[in-house]
Short mmCIF file of C-alpha atoms in Angstrom, two decimals:
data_model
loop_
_atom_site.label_atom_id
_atom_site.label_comp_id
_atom_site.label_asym_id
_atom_site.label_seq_id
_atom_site.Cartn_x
_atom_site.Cartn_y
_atom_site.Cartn_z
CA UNK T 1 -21.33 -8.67 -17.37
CA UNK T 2 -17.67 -8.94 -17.38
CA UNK T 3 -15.63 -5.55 -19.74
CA UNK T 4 -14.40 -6.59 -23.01
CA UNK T 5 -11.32 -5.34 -24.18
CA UNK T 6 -9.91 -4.76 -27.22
CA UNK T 7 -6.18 -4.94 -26.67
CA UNK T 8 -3.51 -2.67 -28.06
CA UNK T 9 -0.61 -0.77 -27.68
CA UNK T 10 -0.17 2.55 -26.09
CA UNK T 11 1.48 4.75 -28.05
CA UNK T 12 2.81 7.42 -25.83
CA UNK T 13 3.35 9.95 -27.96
CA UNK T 14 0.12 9.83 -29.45
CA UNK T 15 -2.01 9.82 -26.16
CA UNK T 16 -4.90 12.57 -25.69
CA UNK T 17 -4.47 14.67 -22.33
CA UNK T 18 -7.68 15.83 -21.78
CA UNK T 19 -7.83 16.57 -17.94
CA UNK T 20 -4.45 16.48 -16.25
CA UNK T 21 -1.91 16.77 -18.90
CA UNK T 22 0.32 14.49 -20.03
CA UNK T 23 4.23 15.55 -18.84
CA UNK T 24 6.37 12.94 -19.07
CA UNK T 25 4.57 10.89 -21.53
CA UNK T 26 7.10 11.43 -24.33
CA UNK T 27 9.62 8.35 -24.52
CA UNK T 28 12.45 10.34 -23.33
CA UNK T 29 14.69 8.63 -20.43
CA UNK T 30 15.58 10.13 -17.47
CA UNK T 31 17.80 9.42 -14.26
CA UNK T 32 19.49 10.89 -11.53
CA UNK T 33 21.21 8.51 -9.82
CA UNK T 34 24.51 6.48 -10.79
CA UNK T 35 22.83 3.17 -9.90
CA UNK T 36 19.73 4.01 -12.58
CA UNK T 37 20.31 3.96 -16.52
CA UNK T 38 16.64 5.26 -16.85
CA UNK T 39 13.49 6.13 -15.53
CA UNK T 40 10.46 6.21 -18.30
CA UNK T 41 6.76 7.19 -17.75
CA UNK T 42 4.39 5.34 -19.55
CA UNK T 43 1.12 6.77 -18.55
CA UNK T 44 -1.68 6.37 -16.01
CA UNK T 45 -3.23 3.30 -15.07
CA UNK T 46 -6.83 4.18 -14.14
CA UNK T 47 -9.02 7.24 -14.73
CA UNK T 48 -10.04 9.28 -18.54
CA UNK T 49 -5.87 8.53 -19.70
CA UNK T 50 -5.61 5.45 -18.85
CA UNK T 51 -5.67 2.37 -21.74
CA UNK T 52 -8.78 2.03 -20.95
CA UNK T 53 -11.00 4.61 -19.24
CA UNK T 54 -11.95 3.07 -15.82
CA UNK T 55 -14.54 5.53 -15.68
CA UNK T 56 -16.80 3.41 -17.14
CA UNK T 57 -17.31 1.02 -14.54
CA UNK T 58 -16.81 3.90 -11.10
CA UNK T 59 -12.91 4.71 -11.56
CA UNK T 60 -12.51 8.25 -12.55
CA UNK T 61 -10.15 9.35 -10.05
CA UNK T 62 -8.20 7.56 -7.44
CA UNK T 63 -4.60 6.70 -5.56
CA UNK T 64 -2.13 3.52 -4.52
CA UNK T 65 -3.03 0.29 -6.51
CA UNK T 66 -1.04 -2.44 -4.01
CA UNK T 67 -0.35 -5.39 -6.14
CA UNK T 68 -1.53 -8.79 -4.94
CA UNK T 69 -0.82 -12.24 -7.30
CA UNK T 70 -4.31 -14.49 -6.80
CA UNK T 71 -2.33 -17.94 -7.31
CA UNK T 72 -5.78 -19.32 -8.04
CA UNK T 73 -7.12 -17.39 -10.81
CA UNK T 74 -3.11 -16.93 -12.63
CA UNK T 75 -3.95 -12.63 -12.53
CA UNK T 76 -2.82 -9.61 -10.31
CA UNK T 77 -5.29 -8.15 -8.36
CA UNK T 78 -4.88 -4.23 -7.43
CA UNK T 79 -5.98 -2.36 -4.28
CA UNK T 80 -6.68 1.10 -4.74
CA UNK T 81 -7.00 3.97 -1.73
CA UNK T 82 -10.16 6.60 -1.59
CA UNK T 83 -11.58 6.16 -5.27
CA UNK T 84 -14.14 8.61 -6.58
CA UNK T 85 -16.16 8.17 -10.01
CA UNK T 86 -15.24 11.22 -11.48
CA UNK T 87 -11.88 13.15 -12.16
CA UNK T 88 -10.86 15.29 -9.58
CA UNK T 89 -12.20 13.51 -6.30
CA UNK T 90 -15.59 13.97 -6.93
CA UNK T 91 -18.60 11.71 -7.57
CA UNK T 92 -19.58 8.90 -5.52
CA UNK T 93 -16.66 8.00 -2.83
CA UNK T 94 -15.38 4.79 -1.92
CA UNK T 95 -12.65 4.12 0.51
CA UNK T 96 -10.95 1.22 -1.19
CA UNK T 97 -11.77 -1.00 -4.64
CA UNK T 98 -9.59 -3.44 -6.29
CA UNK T 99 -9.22 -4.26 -10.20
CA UNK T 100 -7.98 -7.34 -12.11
CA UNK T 101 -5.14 -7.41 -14.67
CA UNK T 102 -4.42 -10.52 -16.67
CA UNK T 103 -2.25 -8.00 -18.54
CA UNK T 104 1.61 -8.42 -17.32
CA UNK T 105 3.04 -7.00 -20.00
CA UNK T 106 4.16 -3.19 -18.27
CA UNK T 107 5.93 -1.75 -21.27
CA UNK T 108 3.00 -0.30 -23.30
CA UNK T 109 1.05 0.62 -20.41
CA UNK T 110 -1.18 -1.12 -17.97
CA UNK T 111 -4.78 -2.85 -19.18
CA UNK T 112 -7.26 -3.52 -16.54
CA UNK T 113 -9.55 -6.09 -17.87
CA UNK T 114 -12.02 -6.89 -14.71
CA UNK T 115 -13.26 -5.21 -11.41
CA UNK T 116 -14.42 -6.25 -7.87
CA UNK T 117 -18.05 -5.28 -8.50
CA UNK T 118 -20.98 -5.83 -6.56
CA UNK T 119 -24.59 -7.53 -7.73
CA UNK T 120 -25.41 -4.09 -9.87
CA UNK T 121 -22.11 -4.23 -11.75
CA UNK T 122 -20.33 -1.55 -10.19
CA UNK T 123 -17.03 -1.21 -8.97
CA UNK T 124 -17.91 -1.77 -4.64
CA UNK T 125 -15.37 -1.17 -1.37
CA UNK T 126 -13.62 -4.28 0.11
CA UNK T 127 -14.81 -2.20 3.51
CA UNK T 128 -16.57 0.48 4.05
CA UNK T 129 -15.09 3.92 5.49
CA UNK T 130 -17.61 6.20 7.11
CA UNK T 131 -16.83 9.05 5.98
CA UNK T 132 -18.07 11.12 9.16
CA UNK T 133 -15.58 14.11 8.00
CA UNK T 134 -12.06 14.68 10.08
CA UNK T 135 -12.52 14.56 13.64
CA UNK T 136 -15.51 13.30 13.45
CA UNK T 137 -15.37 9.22 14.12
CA UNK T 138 -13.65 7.99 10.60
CA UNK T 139 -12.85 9.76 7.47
CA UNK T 140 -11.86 6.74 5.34
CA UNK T 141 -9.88 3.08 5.42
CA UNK T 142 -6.85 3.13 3.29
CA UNK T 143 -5.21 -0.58 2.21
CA UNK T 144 -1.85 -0.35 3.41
CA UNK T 145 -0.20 -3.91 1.18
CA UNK T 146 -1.43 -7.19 0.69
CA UNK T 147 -0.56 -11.23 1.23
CA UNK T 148 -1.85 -14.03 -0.59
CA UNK T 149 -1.90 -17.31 1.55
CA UNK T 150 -3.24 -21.01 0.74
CA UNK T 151 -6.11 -19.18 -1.40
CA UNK T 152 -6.90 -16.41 0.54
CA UNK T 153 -6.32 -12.82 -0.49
CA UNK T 154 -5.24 -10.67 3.06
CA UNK T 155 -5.58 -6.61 2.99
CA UNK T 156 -4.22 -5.04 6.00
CA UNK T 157 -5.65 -1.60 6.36
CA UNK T 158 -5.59 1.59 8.47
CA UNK T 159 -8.40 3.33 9.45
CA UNK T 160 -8.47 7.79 9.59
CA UNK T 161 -9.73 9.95 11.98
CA UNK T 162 -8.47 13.29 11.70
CA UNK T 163 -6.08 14.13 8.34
CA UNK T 164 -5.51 17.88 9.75
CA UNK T 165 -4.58 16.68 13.18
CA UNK T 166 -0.86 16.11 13.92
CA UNK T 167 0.87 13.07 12.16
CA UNK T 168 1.38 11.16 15.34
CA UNK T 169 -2.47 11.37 16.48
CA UNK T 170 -4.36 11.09 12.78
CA UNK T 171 -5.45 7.06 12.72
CA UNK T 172 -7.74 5.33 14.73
CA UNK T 173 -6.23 1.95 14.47
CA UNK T 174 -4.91 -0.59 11.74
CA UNK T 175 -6.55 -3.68 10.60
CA UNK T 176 -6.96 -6.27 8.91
CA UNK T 177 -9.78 -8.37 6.21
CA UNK T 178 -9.53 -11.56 4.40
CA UNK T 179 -11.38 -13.06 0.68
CA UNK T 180 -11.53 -16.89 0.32
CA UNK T 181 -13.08 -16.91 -2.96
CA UNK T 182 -10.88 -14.13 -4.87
CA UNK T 183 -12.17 -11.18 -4.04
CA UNK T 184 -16.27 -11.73 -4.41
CA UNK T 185 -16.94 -11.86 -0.63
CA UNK T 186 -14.71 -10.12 2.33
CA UNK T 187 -14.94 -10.56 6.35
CA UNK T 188 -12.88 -8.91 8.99
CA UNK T 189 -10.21 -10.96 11.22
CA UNK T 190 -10.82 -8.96 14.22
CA UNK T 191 -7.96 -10.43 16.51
CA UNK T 192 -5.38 -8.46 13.87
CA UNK T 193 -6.45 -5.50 15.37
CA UNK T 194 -3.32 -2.28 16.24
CA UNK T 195 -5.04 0.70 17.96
CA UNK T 196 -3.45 4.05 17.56
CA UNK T 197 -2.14 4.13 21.10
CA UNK T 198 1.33 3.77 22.70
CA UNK T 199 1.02 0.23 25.10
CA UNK T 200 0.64 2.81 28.35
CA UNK T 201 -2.53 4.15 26.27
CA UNK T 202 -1.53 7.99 27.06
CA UNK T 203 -0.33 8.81 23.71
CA UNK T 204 -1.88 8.08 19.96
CA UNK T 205 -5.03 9.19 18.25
CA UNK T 206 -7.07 12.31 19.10
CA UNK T 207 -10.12 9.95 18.83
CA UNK T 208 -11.56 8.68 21.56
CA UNK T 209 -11.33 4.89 23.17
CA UNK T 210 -15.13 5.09 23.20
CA UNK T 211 -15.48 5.72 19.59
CA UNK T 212 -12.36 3.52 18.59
CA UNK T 213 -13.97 0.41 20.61
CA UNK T 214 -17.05 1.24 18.56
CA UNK T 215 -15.01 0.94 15.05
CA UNK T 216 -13.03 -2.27 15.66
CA UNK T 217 -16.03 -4.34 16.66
CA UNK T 218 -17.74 -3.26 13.58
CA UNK T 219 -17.77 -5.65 10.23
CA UNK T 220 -16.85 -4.18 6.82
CA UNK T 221 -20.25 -2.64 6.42
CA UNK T 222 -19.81 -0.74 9.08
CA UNK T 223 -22.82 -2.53 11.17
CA UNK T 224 -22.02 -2.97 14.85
CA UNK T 225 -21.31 -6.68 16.15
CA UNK T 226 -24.12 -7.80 18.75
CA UNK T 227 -21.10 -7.39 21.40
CA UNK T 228 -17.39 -6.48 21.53
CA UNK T 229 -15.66 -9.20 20.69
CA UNK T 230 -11.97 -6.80 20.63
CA UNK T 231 -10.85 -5.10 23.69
CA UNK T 232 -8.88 -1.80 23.14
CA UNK T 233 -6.80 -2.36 25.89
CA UNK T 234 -5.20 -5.86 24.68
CA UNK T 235 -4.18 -3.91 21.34
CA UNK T 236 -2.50 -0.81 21.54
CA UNK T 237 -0.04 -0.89 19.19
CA UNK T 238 1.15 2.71 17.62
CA UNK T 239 4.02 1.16 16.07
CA UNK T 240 2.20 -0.90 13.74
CA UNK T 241 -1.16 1.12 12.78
CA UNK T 242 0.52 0.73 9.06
CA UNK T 243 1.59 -2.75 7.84
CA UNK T 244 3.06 -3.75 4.21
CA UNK T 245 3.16 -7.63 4.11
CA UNK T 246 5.78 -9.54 2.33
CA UNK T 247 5.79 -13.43 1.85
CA UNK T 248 9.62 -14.06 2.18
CA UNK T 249 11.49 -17.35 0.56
CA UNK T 250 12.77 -18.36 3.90
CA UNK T 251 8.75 -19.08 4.47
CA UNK T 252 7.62 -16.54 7.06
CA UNK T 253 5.46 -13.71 6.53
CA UNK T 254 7.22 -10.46 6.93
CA UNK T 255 5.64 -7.32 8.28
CA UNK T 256 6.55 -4.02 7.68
CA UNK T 257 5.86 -1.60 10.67
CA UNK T 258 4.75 2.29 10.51
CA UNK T 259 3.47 4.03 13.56
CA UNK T 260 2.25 7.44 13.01
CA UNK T 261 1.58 9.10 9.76
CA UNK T 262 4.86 8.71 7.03
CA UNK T 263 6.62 10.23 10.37
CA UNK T 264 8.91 7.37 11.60
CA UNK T 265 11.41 4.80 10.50
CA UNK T 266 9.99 1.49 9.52
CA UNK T 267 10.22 -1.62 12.26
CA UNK T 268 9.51 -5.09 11.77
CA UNK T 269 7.45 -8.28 12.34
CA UNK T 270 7.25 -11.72 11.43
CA UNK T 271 4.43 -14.61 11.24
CA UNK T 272 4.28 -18.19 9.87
CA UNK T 273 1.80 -18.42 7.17
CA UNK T 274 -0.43 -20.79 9.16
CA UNK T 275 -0.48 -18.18 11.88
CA UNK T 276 -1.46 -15.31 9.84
CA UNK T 277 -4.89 -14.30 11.44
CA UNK T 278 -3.50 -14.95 15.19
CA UNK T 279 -2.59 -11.74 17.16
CA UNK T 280 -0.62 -14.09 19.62
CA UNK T 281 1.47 -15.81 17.29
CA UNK T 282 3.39 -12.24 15.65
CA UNK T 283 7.11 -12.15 17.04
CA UNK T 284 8.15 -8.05 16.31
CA UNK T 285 11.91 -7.49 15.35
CA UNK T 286 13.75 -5.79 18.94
CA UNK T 287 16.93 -5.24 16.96
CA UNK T 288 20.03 -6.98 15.62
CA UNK T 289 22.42 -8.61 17.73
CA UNK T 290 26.15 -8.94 17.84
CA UNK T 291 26.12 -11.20 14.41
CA UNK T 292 23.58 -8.70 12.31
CA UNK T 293 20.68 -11.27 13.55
CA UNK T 294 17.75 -10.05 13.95
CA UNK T 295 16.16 -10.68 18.12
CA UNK T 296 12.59 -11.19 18.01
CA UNK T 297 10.22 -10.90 20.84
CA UNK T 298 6.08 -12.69 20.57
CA UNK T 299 2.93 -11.52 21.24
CA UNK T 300 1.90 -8.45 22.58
CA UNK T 301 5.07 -8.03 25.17
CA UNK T 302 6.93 -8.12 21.29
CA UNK T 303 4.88 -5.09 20.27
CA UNK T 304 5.18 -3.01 23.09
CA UNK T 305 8.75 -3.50 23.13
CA UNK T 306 8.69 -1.94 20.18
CA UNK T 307 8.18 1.46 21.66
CA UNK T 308 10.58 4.24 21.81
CA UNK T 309 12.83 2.04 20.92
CA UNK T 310 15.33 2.92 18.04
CA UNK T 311 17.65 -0.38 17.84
CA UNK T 312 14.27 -2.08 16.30
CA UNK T 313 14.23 0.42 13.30
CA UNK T 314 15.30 -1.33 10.44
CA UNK T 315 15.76 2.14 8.35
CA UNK T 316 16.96 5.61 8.87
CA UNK T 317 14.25 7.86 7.54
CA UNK T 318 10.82 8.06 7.94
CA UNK T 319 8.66 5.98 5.70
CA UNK T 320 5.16 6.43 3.94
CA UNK T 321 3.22 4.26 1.90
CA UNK T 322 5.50 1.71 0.51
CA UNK T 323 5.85 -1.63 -1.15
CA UNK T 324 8.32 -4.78 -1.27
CA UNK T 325 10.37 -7.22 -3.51
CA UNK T 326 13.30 -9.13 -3.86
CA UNK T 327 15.24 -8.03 -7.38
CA UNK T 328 17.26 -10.80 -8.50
CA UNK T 329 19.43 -8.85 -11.04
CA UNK T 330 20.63 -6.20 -7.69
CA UNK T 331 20.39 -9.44 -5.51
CA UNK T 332 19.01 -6.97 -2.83
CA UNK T 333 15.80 -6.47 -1.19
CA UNK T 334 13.77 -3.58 -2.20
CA UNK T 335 11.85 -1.24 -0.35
CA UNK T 336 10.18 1.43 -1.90
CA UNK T 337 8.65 4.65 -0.37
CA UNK T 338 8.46 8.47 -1.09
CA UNK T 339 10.42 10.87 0.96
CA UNK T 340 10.32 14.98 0.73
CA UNK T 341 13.42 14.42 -1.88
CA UNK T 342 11.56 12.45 -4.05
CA UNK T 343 10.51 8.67 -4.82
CA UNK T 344 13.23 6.15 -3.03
CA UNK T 345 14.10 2.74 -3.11
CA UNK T 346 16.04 1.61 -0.43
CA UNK T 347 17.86 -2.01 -0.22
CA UNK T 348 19.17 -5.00 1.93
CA UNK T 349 21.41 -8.42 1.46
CA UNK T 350 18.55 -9.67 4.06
CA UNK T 351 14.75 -9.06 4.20
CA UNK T 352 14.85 -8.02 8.29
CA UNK T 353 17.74 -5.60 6.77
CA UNK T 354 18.99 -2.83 7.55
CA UNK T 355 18.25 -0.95 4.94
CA UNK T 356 20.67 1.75 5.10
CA UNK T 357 21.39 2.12 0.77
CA UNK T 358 19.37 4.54 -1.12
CA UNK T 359 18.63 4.80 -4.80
CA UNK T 360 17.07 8.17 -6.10
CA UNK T 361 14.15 6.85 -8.64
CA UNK T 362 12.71 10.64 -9.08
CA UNK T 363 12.45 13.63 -7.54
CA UNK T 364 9.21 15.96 -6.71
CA UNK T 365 8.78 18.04 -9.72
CA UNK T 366 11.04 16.53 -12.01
CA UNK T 367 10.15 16.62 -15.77
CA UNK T 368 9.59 12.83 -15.73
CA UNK T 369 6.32 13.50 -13.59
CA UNK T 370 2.62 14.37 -14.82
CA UNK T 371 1.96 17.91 -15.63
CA UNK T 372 -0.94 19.82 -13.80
CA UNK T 373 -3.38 21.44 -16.39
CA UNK T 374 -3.72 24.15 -13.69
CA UNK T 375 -0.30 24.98 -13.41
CA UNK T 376 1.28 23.72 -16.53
CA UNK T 377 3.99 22.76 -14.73
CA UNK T 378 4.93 18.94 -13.31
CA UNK T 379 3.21 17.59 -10.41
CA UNK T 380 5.23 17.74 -6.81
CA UNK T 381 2.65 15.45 -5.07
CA UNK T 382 4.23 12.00 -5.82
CA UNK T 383 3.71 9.47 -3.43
CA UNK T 384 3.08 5.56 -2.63
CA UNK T 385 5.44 3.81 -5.13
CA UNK T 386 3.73 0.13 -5.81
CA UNK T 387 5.88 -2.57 -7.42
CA UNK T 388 5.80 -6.51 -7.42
CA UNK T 389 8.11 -9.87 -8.35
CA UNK T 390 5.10 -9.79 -11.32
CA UNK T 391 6.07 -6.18 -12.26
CA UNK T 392 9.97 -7.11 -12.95
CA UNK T 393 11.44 -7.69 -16.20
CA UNK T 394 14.71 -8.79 -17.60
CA UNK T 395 15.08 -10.65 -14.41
CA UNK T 396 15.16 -7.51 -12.68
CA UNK T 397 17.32 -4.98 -14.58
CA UNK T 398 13.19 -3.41 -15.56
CA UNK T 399 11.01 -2.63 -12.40
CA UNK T 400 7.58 -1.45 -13.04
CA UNK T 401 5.95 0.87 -10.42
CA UNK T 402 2.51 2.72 -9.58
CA UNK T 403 3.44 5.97 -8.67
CA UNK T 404 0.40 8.59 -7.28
CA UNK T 405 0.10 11.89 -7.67
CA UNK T 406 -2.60 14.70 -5.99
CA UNK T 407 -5.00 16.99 -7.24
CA UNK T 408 -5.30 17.74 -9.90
CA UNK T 409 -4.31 14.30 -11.26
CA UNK T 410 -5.55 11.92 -8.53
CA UNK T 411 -4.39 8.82 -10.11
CA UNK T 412 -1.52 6.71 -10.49
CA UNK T 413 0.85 6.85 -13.37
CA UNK T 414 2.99 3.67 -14.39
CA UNK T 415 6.57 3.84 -14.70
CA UNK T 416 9.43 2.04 -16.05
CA UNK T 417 12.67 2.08 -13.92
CA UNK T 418 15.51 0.12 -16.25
CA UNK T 419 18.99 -0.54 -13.71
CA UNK T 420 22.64 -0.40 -14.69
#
């Protein structure tokens, strides 16, 4: 049976902390950079805090929250990473889940009014992880951004072998699933397949070929196909293990590149929406040429191009977890990340960029952030800032993000950036 809600405003300075404390919940504004007039917290967005406690349908604890728009059903979908049923990490695990908003109004905090739940009613995965333990065949599958195309809902995803093992050599290989019918059923597209290895396959993951064959020609309940139908060999592709989608105005599909682990500039890839699902058809950015034009090279030659080479890096420091928009009232193109400084946004006149600007949204630590009941003092874990063209206001001058946060608040806290 579908959650009712009973809708209402947040007040902010009225809101219990019972778990992870509540810093930066008072309505005072904040900013550190010349470009920003203010950066407010509103509160968390799943979990005991949250407008409505998630934990009632599986959601007690969990990180990221990508933002898809279902142009079918006229709501925002979000994809959340490892999600546990209790505060703290702990309950049952999943590796990934995704809840429904048909809320869009940011300002008093975020309602989610519907789940992705399977035939007993509870919140499911959109794939499974394994969950072997690190170094020990797959940890978990983290959502790394979403695309909605011609009624289907795509989630590109990496999957983890080893989180202690050096940042270059952690993932086994990126992928990528598909929903046709808003979320209720999910299948793998197993040509968009990036292995964790450089295109000479002697450098990437500590896993082993063996074991990483085994995982890609698996479906998302982790049950083996009848035969391979992926080679390893045809899809090395370190550069791209990570990739944030972004459906551009100029009609292509634009894919934003991470190789390692939030350890390398981003690079860049392109796709025609009616070749989404075929391996072939992505042309990977080589670099800019005399003009500021971005050269493109297709197919797999394309993504081996890509390696060691620096002239295809479209930014200057190392990205994590990130998201994309266009912001009409800065006429630039966002990107948003974390970096050890803090939670950035840098920008671009073009979407291929470069995207050499930088605005300071917050820093680690800062007063704005969540406070840690252990510690009583703000959180310095923030990380994955999530926004969307549905998540701007005031034709811009507001952006709403996700921001997460680590033990012991595990979940994502919604804030309110307003521009000069």
């Amino acid at each position: 049976m579908k959650i009712r809600f009973v809708l209402f405003a947040l007040l902010l300075t009225a809101l219990p902390i019972t778990s992870c404390g509540g810093g930066g919940v008072d309505p005072h504004y904040f900013s550190k950079d010349e470009h920003i007039l203010n950066v407010r917290r509103i509160g968390y967005i799943t979990g005991a805090e949250a407008p409505y406690n998630t934990m009632e349908f599986g959601l007690g604890s969990c990180d990221l929250g990508y933002p898809v728009y279902n142009e079918t059903t006229g709501k925002m979908n979000y994809f959340f990473g490892d999600t546990f049923s209790q505060n703290h990490q702990s309950g049952q695990w999943r590796s990934n889940v995704a809840c429904v908003s048909s809320d869009f109004n940011y300002a008093d905090g975020l309602i989610l009014d519907d789940y992705l739940k399977n035939a007993a009613g509870y919140l499911k995965p959109i794939i499974n992880g394994h969950h072997s333990g690190d170094g020990q065949y797959e940890v978990t599958k983290i959502p790394t951004g979403l695309v909605f195309v011609n009624g289907t809902i795509y989630m590109y995803f990496f999957s983890m072998y080893d989180w202690s093992a050096n940042l270059d050599n952690r993932m086994n290989f990126g992928g990528c699933v598909k929903s046709s019918d808003n979320g209720e059923t999910w299948e793998r597209i197993y040509d968009l397949v990036w292995t964790n290895f450089s295109p000479d396959g002697s450098y990437g993951s500590n896993n082993s070929k063996e074991s990483i064959t085994k995982l890609i020609n698996e479906d998302i309940f982790n049950t083996p196909l009848d035969e391979n139908v992926v080679n390893i060999e045809d899809h090395f592709g370190f550069d791209a293990t990570q990739i944030c989608p972004y459906y551009a105005d100029d009609g292509y599909i634009y894919l934003f590149l991470e190789g390692g682990y939030r350890n390398h500039p981003l690079k860049l890839a392109r796709v025609t929406p009616t070749n989404i699902e075929k391996w072939d058809e992505y042309e990977y950015m080589q670099g800019y040429d005399n003009d500021g034009n971005p050269t493109y090279l297709k197919g797999y030659d394309g993504l081996k191009a890509l390696y060691n080479n620096t002239k295809a890096e479209i930014t200057t420091m190392n990205f994590g977890e990130m998201s994309v928009v266009y912001n009409p009232y800065l006429n630039k193109y966002c990107l948003l990340t974390s970096t050890t400084g803090g939670v950035r946004m840098f920008l671009s006149d073009k979407v291929y960029g470069p995207y050499n600007e930088t605005y300071l949204i917050y820093t680690q630590g800062d007063e704005i952030c969540p406070i840690s009941s252990t510690t009583g003092k703000p959180i310095v874990s923030a990380y994955a800032p999530q926004t969307h063209a549905k998540m701007l206001a005031e034709n811009g001058k507001k952006m709403y993000i996700f921001t997460s946060s680590w033990i012991p608040c595990y979940n994502p806290s919604l804030y309110e950036v307003t521009f000069k």
